[in-house]
PDB file of C-alpha atoms in Angstrom:
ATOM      1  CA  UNK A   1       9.993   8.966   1.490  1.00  0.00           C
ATOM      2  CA  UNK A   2       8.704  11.469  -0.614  1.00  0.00           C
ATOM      3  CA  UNK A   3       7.643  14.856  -0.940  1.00  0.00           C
ATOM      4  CA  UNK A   4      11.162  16.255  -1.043  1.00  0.00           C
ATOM      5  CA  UNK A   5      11.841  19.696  -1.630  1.00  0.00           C
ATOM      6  CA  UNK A   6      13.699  18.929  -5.218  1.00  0.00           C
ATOM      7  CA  UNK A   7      10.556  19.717  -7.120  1.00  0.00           C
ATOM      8  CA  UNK A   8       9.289  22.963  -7.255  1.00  0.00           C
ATOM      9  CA  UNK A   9       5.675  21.345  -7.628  1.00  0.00           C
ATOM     10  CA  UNK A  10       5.759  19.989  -4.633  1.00  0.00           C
ATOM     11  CA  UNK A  11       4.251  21.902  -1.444  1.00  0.00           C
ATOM     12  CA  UNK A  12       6.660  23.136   0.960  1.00  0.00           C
ATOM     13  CA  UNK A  13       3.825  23.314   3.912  1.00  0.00           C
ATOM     14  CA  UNK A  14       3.462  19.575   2.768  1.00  0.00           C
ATOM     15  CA  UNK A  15       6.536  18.117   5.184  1.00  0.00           C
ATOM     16  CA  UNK A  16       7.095  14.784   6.629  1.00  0.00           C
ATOM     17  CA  UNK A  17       8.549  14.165  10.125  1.00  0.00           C
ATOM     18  CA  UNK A  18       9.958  11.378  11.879  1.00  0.00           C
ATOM     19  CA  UNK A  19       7.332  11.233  15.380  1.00  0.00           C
ATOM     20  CA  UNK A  20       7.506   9.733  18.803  1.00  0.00           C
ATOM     21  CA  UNK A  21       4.434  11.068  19.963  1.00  0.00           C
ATOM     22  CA  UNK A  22       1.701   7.452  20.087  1.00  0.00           C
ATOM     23  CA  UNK A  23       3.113   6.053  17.178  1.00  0.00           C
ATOM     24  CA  UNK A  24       1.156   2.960  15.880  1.00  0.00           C
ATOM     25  CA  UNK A  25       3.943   0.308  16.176  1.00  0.00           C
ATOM     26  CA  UNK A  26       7.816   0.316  17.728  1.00  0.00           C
ATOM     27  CA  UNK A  27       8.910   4.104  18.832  1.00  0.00           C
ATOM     28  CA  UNK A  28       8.207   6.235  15.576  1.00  0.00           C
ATOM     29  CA  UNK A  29       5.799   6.966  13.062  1.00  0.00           C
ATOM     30  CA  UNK A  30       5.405   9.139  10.171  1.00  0.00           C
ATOM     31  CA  UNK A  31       3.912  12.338  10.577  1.00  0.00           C
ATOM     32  CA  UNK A  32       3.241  14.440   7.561  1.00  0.00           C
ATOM     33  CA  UNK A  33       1.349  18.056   7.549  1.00  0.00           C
ATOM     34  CA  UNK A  34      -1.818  18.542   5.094  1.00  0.00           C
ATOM     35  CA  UNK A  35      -1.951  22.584   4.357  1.00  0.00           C
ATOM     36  CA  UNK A  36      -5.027  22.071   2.529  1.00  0.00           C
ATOM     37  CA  UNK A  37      -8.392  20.225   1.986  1.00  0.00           C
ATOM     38  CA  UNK A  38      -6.964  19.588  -1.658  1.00  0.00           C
ATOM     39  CA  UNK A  39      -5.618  15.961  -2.258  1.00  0.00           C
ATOM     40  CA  UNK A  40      -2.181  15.359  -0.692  1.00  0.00           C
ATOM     41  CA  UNK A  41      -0.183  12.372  -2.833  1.00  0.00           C
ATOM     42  CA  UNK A  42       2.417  10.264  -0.767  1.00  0.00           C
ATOM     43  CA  UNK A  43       4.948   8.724  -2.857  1.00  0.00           C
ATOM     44  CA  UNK A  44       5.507   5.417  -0.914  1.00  0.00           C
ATOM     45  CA  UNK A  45       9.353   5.022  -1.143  1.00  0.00           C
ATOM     46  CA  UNK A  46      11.684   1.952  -1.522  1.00  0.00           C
ATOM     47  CA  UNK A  47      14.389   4.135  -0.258  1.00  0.00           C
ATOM     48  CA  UNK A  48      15.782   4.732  -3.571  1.00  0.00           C
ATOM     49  CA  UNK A  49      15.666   1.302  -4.950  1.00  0.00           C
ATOM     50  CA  UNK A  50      12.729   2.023  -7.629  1.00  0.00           C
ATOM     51  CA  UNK A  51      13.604   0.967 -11.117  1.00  0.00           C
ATOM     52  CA  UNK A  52      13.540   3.487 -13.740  1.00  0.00           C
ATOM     53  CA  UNK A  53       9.879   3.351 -14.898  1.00  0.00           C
ATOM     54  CA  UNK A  54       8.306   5.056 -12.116  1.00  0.00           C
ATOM     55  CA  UNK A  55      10.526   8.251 -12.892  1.00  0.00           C
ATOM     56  CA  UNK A  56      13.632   7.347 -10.641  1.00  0.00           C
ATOM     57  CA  UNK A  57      12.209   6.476  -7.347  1.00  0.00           C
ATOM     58  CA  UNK A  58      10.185   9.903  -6.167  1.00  0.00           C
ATOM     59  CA  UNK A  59       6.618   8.655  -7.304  1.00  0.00           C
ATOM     60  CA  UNK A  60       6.690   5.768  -4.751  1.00  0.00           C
ATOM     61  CA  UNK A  61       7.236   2.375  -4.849  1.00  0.00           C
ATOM     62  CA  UNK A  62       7.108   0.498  -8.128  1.00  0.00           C
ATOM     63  CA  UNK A  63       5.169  -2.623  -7.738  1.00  0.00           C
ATOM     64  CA  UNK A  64       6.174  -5.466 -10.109  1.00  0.00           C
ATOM     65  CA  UNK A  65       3.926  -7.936 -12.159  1.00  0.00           C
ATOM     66  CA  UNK A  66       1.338  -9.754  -9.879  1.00  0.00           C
ATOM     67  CA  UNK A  67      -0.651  -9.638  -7.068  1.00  0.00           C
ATOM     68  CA  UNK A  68       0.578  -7.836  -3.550  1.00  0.00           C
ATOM     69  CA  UNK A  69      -1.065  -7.262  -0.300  1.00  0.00           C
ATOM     70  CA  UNK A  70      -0.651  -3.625   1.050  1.00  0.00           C
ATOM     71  CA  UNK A  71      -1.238  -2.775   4.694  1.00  0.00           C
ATOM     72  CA  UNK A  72      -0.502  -0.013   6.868  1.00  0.00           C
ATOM     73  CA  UNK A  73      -1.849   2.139   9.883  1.00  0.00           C
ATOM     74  CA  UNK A  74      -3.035   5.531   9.533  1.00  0.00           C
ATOM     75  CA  UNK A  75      -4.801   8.431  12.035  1.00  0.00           C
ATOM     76  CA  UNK A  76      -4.996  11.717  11.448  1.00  0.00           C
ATOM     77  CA  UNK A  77      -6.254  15.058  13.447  1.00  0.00           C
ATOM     78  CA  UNK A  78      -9.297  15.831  12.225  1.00  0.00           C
ATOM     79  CA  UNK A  79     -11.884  13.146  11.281  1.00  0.00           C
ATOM     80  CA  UNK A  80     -12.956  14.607   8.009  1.00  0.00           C
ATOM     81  CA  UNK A  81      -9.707  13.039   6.799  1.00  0.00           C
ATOM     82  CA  UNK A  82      -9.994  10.688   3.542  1.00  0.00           C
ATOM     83  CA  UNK A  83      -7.173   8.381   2.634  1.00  0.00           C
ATOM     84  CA  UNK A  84      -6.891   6.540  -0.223  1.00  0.00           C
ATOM     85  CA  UNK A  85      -4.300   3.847  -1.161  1.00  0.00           C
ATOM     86  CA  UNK A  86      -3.250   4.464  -5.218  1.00  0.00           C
ATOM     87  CA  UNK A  87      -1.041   2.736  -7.702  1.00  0.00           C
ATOM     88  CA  UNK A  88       0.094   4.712 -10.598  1.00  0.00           C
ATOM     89  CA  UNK A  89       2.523   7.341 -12.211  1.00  0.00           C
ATOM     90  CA  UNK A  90       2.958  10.910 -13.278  1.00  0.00           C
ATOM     91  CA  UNK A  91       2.847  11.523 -16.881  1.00  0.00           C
ATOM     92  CA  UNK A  92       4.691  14.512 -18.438  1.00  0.00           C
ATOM     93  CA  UNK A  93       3.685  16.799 -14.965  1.00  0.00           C
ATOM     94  CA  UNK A  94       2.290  16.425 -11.959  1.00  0.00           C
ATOM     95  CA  UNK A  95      -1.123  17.308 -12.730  1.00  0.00           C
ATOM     96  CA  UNK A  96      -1.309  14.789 -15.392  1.00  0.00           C
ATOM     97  CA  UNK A  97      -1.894  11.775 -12.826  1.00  0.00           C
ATOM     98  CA  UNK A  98      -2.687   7.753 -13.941  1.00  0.00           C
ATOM     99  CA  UNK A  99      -3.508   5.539 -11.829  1.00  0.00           C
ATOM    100  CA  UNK A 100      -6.220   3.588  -9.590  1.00  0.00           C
ATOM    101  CA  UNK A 101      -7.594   4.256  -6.447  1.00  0.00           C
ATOM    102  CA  UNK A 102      -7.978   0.761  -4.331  1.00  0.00           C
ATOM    103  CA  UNK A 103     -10.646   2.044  -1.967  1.00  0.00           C
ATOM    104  CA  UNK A 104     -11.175   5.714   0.212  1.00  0.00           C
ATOM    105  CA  UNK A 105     -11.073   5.540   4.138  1.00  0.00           C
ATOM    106  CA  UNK A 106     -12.563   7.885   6.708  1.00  0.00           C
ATOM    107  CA  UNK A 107      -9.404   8.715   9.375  1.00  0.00           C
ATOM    108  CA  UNK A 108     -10.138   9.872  12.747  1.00  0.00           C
ATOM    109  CA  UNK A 109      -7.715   9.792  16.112  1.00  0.00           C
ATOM    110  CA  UNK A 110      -7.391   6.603  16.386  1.00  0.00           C
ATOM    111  CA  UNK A 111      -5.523   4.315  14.483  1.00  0.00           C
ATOM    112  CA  UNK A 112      -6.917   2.597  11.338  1.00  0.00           C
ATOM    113  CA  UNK A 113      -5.523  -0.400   9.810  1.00  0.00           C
ATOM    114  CA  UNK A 114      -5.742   0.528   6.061  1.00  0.00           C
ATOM    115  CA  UNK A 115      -5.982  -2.360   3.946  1.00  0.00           C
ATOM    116  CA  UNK A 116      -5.696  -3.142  -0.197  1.00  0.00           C
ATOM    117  CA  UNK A 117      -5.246  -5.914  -2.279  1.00  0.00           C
ATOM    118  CA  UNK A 118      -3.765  -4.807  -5.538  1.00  0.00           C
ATOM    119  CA  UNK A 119      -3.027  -6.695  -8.891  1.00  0.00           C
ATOM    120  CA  UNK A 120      -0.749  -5.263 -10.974  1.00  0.00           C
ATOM    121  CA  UNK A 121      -0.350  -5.938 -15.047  1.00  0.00           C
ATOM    122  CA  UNK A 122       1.521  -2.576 -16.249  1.00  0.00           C
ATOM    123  CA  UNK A 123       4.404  -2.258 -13.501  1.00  0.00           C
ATOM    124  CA  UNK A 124       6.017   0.866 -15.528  1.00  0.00           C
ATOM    125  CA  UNK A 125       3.195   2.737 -14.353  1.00  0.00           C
ATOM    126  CA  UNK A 126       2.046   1.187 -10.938  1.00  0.00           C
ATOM    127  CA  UNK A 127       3.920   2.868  -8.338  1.00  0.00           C
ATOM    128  CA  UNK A 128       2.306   2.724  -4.988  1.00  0.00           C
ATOM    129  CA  UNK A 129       0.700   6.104  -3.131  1.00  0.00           C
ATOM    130  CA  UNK A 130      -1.292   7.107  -0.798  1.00  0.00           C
ATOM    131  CA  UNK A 131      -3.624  10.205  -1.228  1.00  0.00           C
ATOM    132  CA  UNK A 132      -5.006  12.313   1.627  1.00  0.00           C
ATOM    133  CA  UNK A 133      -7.925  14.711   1.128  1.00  0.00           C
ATOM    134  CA  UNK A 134     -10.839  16.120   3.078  1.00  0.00           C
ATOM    135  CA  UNK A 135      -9.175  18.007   5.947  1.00  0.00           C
ATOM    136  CA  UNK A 136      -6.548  20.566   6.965  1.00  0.00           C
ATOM    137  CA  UNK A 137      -4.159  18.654  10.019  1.00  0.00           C
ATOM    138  CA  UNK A 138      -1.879  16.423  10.881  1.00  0.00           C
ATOM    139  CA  UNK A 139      -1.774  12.549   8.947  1.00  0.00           C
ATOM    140  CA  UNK A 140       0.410   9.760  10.521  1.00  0.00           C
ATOM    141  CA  UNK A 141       1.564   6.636   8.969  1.00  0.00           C
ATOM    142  CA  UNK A 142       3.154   3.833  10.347  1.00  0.00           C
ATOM    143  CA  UNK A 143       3.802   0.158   9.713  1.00  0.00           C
ATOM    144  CA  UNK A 144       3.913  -0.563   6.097  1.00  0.00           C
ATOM    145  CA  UNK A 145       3.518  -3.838   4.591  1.00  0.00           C
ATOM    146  CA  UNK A 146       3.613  -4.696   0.547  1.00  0.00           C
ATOM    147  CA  UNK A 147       4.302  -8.124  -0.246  1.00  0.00           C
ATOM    148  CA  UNK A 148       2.147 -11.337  -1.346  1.00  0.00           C
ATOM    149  CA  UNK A 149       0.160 -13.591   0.980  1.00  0.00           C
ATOM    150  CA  UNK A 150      -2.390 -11.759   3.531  1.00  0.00           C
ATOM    151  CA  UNK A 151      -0.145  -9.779   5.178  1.00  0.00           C
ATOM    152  CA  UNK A 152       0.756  -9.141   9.112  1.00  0.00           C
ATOM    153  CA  UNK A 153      -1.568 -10.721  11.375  1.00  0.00           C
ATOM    154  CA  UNK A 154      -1.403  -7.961  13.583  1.00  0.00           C
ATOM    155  CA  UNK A 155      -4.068  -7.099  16.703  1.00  0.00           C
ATOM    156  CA  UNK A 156      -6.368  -4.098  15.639  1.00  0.00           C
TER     157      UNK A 156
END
């Protein structure tokens, strides 16, 4: 997962915790701090298994050539939180940022199945995020799915 401490871009207050407190699914979720109302990008990691083009693995998961199905559940701690789901890379530094947003959702305490459908023609530059923005708190994450065909059929 990202947002290691390797890069001295990155945000320090910006961690990411394993948590057993109501996760979505199974015994754990995700749990990552958001020091400031200024977007938040997740990297979405393949646990190291990235391919070279999205810049060795810490700007998330590179997609390859097609079309994929992402799903995942999200709350957070305050419901002024925004998430969107993003695919695209880091040119040159971190503040030079390409990529498309697949749709912005409102998080509240309750979990939120967050849902995109995403085509991809470039995969050297289509590495999959998510973005959090809105809200100082806490943002969990849990159950990720990428792959083709609908998805999970999971209860909501």
């Amino acid at each position: 997962w990202g947002l290691s401490y390797h890069d001295a871009d990155r945000d320090g207050r910006a961690m990411i915790r394993a948590d057993t407190v109501r996760p979505g699914h199974g015994r754990i979720s995700l749990r990552l701090n958001i020091p400031t109302t200024d977007a938040v990008t997740l990297p979405i990691s393949n646990a190291g298994a990235t391919p070279a083009g999205c810049s060795g693995g810490d700007q998330g998961y590179q997609f390859a050539k097609g079309s994929f199905h992402v799903a995942f559940l999200a709350r957070s701690s305050s419901v002024d939180m925004k998430l969107e789901v993003l695919t695209g890379s880091w040119t040159g530094s971190l503040s030079n940022y390409s990529g498309t947003s697949f749709g912005q959702h409102s998080l509240g305490l309750d979990w939120l199945w967050i849902t995109a459908n995403v085509t991809v023609v470039d995969p050297s530059t289509s590495c999959f995020q998510v973005r959090a923005s809105g809200a100082v708190g806490q943002l969990w994450v849990d159950d990720f799915f990428v792959g083709t065909g609908e998805g999970p059929k999971r209860a909501t």
